PDB file of N, CA and C in Angstrom:
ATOM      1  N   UNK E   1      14.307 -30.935 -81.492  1.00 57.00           N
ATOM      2  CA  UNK E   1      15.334 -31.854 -81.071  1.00 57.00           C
ATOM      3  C   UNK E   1      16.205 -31.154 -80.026  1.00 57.00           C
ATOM      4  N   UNK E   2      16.816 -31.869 -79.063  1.00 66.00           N
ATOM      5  CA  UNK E   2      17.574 -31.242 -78.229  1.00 66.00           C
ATOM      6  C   UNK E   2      18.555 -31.862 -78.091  1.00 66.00           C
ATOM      7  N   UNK E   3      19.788 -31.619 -78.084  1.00 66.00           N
ATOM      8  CA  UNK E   3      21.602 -31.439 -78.241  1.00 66.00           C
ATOM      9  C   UNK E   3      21.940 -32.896 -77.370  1.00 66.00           C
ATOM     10  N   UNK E   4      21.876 -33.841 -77.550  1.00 67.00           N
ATOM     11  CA  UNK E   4      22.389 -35.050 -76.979  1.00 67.00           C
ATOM     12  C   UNK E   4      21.143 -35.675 -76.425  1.00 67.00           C
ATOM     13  N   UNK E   5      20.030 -35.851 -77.030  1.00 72.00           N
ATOM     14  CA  UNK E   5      18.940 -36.386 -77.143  1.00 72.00           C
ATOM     15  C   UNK E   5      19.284 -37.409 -77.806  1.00 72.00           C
ATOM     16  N   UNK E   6      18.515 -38.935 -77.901  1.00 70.00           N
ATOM     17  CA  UNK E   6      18.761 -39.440 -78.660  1.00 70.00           C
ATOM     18  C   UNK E   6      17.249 -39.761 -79.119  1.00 70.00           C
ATOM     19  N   UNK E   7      16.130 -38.819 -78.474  1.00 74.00           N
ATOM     20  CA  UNK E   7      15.224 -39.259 -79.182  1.00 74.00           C
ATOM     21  C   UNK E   7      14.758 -38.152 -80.663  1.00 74.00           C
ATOM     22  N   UNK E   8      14.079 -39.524 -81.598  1.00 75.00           N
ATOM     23  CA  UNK E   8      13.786 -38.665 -82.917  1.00 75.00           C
ATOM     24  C   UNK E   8      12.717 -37.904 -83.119  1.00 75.00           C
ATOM     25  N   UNK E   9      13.148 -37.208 -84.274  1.00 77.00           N
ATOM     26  CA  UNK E   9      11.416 -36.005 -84.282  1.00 77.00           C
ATOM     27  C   UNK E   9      10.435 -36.643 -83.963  1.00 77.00           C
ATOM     28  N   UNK E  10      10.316 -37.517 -84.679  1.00 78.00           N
ATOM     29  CA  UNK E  10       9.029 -38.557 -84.846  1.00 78.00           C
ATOM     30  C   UNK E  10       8.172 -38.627 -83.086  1.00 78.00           C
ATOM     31  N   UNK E  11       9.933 -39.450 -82.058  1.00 77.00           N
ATOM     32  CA  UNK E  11       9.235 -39.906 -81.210  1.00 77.00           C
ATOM     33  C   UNK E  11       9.247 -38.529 -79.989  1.00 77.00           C
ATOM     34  N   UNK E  12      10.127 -37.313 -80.314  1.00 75.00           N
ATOM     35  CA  UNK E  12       9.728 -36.124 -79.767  1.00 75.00           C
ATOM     36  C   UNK E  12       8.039 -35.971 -79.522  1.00 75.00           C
ATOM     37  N   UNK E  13       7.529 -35.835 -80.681  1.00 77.00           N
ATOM     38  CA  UNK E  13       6.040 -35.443 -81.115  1.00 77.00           C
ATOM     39  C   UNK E  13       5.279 -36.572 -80.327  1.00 77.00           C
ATOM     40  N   UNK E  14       5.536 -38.030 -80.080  1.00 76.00           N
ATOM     41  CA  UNK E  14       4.559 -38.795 -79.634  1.00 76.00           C
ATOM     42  C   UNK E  14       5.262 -38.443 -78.058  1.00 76.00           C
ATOM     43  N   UNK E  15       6.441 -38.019 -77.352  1.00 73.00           N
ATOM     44  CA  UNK E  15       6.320 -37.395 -75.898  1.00 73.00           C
ATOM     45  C   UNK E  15       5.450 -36.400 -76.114  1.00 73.00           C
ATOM     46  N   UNK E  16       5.434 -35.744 -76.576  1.00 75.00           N
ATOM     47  CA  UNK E  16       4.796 -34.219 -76.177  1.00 75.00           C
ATOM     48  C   UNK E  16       3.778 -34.793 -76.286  1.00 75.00           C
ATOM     49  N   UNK E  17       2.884 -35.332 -77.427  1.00 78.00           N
ATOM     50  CA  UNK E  17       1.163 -35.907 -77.270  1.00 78.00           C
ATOM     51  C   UNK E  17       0.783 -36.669 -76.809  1.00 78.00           C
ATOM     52  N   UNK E  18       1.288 -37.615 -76.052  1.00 74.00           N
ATOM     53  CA  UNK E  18       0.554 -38.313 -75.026  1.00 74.00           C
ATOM     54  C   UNK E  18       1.578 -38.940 -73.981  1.00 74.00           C
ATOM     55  N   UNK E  19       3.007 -38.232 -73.880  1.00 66.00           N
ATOM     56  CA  UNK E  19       4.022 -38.797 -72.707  1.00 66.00           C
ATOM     57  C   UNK E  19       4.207 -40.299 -72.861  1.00 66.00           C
ATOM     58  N   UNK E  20       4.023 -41.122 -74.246  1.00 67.00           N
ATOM     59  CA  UNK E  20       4.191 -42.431 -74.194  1.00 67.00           C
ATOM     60  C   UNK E  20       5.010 -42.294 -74.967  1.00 67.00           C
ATOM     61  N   UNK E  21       6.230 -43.244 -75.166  1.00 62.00           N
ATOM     62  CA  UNK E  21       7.129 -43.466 -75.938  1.00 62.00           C
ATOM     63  C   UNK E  21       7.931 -44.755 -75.568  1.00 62.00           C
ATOM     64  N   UNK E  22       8.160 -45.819 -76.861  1.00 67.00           N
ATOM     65  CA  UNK E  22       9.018 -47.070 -76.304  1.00 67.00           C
ATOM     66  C   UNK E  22      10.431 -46.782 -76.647  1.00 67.00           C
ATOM     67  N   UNK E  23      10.812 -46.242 -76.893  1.00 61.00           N
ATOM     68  CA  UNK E  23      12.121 -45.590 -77.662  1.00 61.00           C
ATOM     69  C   UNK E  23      12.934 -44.552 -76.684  1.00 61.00           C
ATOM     70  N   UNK E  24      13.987 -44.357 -76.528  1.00 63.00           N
ATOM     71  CA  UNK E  24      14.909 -43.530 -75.654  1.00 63.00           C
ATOM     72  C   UNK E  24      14.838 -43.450 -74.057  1.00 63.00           C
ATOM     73  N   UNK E  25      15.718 -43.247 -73.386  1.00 72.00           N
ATOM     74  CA  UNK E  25      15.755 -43.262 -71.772  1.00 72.00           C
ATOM     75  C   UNK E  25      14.451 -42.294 -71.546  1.00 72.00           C
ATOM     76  N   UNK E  26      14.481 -42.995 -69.719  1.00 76.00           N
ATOM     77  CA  UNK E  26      13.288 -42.164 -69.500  1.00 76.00           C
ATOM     78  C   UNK E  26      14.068 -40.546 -68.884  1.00 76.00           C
ATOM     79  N   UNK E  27      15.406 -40.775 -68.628  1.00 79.00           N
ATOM     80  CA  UNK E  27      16.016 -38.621 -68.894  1.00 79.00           C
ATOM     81  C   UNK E  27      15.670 -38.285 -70.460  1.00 79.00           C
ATOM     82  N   UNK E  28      15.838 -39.043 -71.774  1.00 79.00           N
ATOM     83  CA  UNK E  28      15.701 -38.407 -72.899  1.00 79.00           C
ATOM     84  C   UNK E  28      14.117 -37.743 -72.580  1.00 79.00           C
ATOM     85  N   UNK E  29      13.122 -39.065 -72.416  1.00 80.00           N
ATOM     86  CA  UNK E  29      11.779 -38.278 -72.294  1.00 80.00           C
ATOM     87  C   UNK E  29      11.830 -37.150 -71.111  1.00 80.00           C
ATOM     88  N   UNK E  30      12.340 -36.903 -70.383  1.00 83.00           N
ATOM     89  CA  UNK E  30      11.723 -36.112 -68.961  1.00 83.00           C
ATOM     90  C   UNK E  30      12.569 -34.949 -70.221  1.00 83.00           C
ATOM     91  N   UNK E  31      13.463 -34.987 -70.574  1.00 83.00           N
ATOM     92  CA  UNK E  31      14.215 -33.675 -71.251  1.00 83.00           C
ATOM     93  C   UNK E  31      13.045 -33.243 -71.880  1.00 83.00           C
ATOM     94  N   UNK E  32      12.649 -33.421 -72.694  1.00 82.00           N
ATOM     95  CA  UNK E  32      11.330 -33.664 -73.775  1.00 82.00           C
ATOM     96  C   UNK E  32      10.024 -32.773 -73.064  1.00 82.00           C
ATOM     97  N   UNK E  33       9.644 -33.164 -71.883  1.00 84.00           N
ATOM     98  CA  UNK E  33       8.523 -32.828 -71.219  1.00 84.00           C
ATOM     99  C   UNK E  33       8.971 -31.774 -70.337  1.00 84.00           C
ATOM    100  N   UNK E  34       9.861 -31.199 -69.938  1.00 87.00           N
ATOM    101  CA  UNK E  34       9.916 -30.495 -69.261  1.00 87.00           C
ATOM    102  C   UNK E  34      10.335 -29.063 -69.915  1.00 87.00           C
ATOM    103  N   UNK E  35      10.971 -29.263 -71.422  1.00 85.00           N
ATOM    104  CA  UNK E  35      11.187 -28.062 -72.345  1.00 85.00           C
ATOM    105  C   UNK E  35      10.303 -27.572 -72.425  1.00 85.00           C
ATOM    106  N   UNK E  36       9.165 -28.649 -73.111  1.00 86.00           N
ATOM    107  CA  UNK E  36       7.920 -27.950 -72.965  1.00 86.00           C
ATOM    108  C   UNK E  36       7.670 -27.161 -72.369  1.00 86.00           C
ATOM    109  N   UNK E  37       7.197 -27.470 -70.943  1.00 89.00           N
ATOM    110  CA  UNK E  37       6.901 -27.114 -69.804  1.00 89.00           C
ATOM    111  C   UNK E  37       7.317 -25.840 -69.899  1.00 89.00           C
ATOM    112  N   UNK E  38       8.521 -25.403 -69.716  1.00 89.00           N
ATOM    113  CA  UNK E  38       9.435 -24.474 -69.486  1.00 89.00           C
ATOM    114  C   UNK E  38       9.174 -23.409 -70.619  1.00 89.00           C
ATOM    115  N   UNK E  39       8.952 -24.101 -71.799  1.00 87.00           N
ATOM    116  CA  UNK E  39       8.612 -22.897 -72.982  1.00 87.00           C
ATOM    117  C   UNK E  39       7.595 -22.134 -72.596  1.00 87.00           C
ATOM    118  N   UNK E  40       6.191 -23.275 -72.345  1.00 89.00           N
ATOM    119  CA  UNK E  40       4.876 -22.531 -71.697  1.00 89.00           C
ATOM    120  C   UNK E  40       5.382 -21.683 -70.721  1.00 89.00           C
ATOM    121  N   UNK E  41       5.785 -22.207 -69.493  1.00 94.00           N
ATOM    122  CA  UNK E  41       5.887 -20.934 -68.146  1.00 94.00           C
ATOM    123  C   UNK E  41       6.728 -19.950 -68.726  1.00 94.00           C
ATOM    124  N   UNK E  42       7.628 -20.001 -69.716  1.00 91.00           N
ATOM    125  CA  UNK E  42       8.089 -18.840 -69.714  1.00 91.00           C
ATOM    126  C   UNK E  42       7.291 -17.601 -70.980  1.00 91.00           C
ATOM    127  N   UNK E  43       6.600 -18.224 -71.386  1.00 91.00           N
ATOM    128  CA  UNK E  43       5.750 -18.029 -72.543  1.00 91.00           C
ATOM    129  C   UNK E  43       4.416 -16.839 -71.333  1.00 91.00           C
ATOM    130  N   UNK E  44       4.300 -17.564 -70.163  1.00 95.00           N
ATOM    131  CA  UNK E  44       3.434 -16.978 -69.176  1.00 95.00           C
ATOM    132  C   UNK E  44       3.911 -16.155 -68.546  1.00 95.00           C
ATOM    133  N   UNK E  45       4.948 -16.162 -68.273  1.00 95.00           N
ATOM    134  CA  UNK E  45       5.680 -14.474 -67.350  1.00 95.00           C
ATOM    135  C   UNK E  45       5.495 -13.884 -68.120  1.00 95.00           C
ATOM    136  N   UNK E  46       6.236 -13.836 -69.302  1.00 92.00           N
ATOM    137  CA  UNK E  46       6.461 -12.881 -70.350  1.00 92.00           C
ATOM    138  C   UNK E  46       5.100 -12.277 -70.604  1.00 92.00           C
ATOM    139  N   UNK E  47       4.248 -12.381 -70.898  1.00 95.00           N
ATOM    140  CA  UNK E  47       2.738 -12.065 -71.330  1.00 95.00           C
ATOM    141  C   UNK E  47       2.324 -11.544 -69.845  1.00 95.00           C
ATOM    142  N   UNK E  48       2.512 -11.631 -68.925  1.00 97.00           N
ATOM    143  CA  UNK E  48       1.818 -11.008 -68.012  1.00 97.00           C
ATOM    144  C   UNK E  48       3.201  -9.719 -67.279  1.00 97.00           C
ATOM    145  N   UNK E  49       3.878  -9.234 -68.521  1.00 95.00           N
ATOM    146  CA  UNK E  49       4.966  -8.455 -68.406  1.00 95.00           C
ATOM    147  C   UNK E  49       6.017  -8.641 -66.710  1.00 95.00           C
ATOM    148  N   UNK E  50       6.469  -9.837 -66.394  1.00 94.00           N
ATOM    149  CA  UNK E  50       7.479 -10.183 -66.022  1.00 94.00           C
ATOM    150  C   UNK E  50       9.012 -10.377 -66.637  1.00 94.00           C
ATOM    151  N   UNK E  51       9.484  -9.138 -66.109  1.00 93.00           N
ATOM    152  CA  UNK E  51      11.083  -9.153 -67.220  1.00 93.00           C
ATOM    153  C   UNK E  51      11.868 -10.394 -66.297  1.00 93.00           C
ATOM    154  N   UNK E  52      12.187 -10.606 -67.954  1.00 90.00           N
ATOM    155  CA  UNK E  52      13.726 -11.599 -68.077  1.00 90.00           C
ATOM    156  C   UNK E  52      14.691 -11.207 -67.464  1.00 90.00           C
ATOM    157  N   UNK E  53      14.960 -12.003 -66.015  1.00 93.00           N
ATOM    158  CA  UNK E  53      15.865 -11.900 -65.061  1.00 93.00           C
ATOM    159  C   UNK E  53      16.705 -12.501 -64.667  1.00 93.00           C
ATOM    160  N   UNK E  54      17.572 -12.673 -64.133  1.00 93.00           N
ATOM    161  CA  UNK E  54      18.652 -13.632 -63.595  1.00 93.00           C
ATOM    162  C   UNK E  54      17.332 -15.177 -62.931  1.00 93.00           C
ATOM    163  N   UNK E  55      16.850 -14.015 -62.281  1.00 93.00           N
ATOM    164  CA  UNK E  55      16.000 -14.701 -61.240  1.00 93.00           C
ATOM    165  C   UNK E  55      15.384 -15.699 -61.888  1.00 93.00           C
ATOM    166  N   UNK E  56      14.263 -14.758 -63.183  1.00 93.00           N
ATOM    167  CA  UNK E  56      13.231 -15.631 -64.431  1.00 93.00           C
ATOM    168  C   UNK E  56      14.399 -17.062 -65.009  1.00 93.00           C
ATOM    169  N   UNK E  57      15.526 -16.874 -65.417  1.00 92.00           N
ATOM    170  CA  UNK E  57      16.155 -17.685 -65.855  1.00 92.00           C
ATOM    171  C   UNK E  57      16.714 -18.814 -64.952  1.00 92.00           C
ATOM    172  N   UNK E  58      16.572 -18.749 -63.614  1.00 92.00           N
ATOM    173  CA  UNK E  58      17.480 -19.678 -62.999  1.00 92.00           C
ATOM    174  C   UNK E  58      16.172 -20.280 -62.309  1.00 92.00           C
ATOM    175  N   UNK E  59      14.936 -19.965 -62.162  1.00 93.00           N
ATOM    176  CA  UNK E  59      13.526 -20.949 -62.230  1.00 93.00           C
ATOM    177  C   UNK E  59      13.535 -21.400 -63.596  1.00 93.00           C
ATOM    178  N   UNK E  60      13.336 -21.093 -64.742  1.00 92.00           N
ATOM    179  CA  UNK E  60      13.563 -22.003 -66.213  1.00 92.00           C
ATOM    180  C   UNK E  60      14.381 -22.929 -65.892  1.00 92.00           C
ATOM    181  N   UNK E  61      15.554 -22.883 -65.518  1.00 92.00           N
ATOM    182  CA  UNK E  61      16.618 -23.877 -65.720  1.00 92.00           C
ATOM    183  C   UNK E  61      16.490 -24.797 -64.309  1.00 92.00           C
ATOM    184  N   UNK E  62      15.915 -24.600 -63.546  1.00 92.00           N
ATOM    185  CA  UNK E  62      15.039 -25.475 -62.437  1.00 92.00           C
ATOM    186  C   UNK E  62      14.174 -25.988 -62.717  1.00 92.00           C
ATOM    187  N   UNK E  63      13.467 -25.438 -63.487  1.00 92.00           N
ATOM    188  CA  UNK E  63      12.149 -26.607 -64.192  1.00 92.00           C
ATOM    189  C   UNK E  63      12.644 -27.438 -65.247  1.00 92.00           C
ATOM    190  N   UNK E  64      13.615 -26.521 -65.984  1.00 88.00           N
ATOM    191  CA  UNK E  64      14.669 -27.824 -67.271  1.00 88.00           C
ATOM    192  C   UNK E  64      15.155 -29.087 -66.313  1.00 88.00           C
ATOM    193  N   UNK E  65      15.542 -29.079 -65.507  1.00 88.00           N
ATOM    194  CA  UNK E  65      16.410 -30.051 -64.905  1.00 88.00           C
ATOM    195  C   UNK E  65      15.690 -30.644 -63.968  1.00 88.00           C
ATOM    196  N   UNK E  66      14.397 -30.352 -63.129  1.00 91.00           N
ATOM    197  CA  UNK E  66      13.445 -31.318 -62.743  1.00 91.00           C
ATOM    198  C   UNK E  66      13.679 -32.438 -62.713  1.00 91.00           C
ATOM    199  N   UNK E  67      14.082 -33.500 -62.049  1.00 90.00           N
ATOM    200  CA  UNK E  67      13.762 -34.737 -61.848  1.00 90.00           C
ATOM    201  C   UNK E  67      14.901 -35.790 -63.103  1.00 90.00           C
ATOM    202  N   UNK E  68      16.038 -34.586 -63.376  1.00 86.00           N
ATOM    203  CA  UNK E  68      17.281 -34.732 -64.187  1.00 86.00           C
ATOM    204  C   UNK E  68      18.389 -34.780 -63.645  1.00 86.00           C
ATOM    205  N   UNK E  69      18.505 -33.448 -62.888  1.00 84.00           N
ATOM    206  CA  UNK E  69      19.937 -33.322 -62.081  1.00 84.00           C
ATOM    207  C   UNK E  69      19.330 -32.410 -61.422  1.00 84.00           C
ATOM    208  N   UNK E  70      18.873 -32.402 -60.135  1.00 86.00           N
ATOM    209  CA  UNK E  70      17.816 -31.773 -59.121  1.00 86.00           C
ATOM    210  C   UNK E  70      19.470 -30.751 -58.459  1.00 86.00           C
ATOM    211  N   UNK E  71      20.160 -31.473 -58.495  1.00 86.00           N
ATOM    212  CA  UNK E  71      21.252 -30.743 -57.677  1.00 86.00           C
ATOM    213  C   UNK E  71      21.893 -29.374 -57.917  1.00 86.00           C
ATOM    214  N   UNK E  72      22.313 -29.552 -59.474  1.00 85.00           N
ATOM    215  CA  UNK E  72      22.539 -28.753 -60.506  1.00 85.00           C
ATOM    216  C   UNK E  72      20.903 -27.682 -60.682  1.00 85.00           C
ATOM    217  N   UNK E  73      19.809 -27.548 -60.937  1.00 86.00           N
ATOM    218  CA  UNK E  73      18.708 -26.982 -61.300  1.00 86.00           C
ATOM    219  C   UNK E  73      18.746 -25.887 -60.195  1.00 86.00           C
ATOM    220  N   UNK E  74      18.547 -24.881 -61.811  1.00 88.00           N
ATOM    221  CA  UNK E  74      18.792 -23.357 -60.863  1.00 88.00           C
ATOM    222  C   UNK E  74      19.706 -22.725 -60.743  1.00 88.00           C
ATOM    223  N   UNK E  75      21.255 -22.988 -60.534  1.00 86.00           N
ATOM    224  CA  UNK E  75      22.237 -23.205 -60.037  1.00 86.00           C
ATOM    225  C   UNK E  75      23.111 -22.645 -61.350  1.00 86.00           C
ATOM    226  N   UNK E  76      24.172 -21.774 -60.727  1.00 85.00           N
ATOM    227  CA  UNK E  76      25.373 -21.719 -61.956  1.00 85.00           C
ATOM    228  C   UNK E  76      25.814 -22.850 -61.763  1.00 85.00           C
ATOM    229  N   UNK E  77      26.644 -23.331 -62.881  1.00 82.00           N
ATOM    230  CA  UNK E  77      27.741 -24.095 -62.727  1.00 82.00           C
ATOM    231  C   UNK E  77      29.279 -23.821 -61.533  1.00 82.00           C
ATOM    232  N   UNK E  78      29.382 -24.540 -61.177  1.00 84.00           N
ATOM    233  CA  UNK E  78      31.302 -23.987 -59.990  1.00 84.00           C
ATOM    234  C   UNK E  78      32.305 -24.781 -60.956  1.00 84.00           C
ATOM    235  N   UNK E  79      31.852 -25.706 -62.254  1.00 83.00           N
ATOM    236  CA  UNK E  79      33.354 -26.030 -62.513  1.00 83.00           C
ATOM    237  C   UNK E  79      33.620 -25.684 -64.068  1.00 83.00           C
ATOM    238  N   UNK E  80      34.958 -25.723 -64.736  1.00 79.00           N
ATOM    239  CA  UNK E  80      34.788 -25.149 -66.102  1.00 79.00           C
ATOM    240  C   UNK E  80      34.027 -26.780 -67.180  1.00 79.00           C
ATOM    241  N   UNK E  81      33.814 -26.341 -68.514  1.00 75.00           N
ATOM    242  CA  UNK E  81      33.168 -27.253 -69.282  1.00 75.00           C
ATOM    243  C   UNK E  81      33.249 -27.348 -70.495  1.00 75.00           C
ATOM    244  N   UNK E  82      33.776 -28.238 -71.229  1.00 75.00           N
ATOM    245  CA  UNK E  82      34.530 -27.615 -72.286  1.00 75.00           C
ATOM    246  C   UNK E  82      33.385 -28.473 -73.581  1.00 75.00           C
ATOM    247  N   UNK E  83      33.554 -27.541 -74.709  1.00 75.00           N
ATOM    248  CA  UNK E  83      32.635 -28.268 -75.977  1.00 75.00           C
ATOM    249  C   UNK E  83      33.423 -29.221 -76.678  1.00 75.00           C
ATOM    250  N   UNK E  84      32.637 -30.599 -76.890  1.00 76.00           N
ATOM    251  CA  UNK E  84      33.649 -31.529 -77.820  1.00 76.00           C
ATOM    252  C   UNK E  84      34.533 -31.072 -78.801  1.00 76.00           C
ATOM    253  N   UNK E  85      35.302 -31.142 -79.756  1.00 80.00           N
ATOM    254  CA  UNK E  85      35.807 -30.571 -80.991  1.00 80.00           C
ATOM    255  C   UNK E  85      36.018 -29.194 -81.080  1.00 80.00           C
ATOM    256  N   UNK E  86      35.767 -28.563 -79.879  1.00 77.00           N
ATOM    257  CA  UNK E  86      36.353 -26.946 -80.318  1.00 77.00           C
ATOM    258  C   UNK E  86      37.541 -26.703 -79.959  1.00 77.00           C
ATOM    259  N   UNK E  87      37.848 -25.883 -80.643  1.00 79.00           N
ATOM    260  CA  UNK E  87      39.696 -25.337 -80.708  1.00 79.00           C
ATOM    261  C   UNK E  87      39.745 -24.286 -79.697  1.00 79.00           C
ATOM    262  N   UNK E  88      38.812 -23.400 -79.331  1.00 78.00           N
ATOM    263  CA  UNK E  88      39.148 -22.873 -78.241  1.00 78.00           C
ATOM    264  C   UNK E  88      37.964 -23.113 -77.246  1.00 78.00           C
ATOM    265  N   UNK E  89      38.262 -22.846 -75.952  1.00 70.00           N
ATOM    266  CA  UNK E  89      37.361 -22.715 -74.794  1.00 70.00           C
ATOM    267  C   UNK E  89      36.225 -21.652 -74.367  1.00 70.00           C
ATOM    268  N   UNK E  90      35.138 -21.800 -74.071  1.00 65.00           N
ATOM    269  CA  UNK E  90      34.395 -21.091 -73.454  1.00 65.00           C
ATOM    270  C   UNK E  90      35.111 -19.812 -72.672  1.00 65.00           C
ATOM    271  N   UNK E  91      34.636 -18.739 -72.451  1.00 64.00           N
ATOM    272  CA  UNK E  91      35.188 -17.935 -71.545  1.00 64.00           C
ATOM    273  C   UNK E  91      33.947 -18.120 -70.232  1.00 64.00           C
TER     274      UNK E  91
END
């Protein structure tokens, strides 16, 4: 499951096995398919001993955001962001 998904285990498992689903936006599914994605490639550097880099991480988070928020992908954030219900802030 992923953090403001609204799709369920159930229909997680039918994205990942055949990319069909009648249930949740088509960003819930692209979220869905592209974790994947992203688990594998990073599942593939790693095994062919490519260290975990600024660099390795900000292609992950370019393939997370694919065809989500193309603008943002890759990219630090420039503004602050705060978590619902917490008492204090991020540093």
């Amino acid at each position: 499951m992923i953090e403001g998904n609204s799709l369920s285990r159930r229909e997680t498992i039918v994205v990942l096995s055949s990319g069909i689903v009648e249930a949740g936006s088509r960003k819930d599914q692209l979220e869905v398919k592209n974790l994947a994605d992203c688990c594998i490639y990073l599942q593939d550097c790693l095994d062919v001993g490519e260290p975990l880099s600024v660099h390795l991480i900000k292609q992950v988070h370019q393939k997370l955001l694919q065809g989500i928020d193309d603008s943002a992908s890759g990219n630090y954030r420039t503004v602050d962001v705060a978590i619902s219900g917490a008492k204090v802030a991020p540093a």
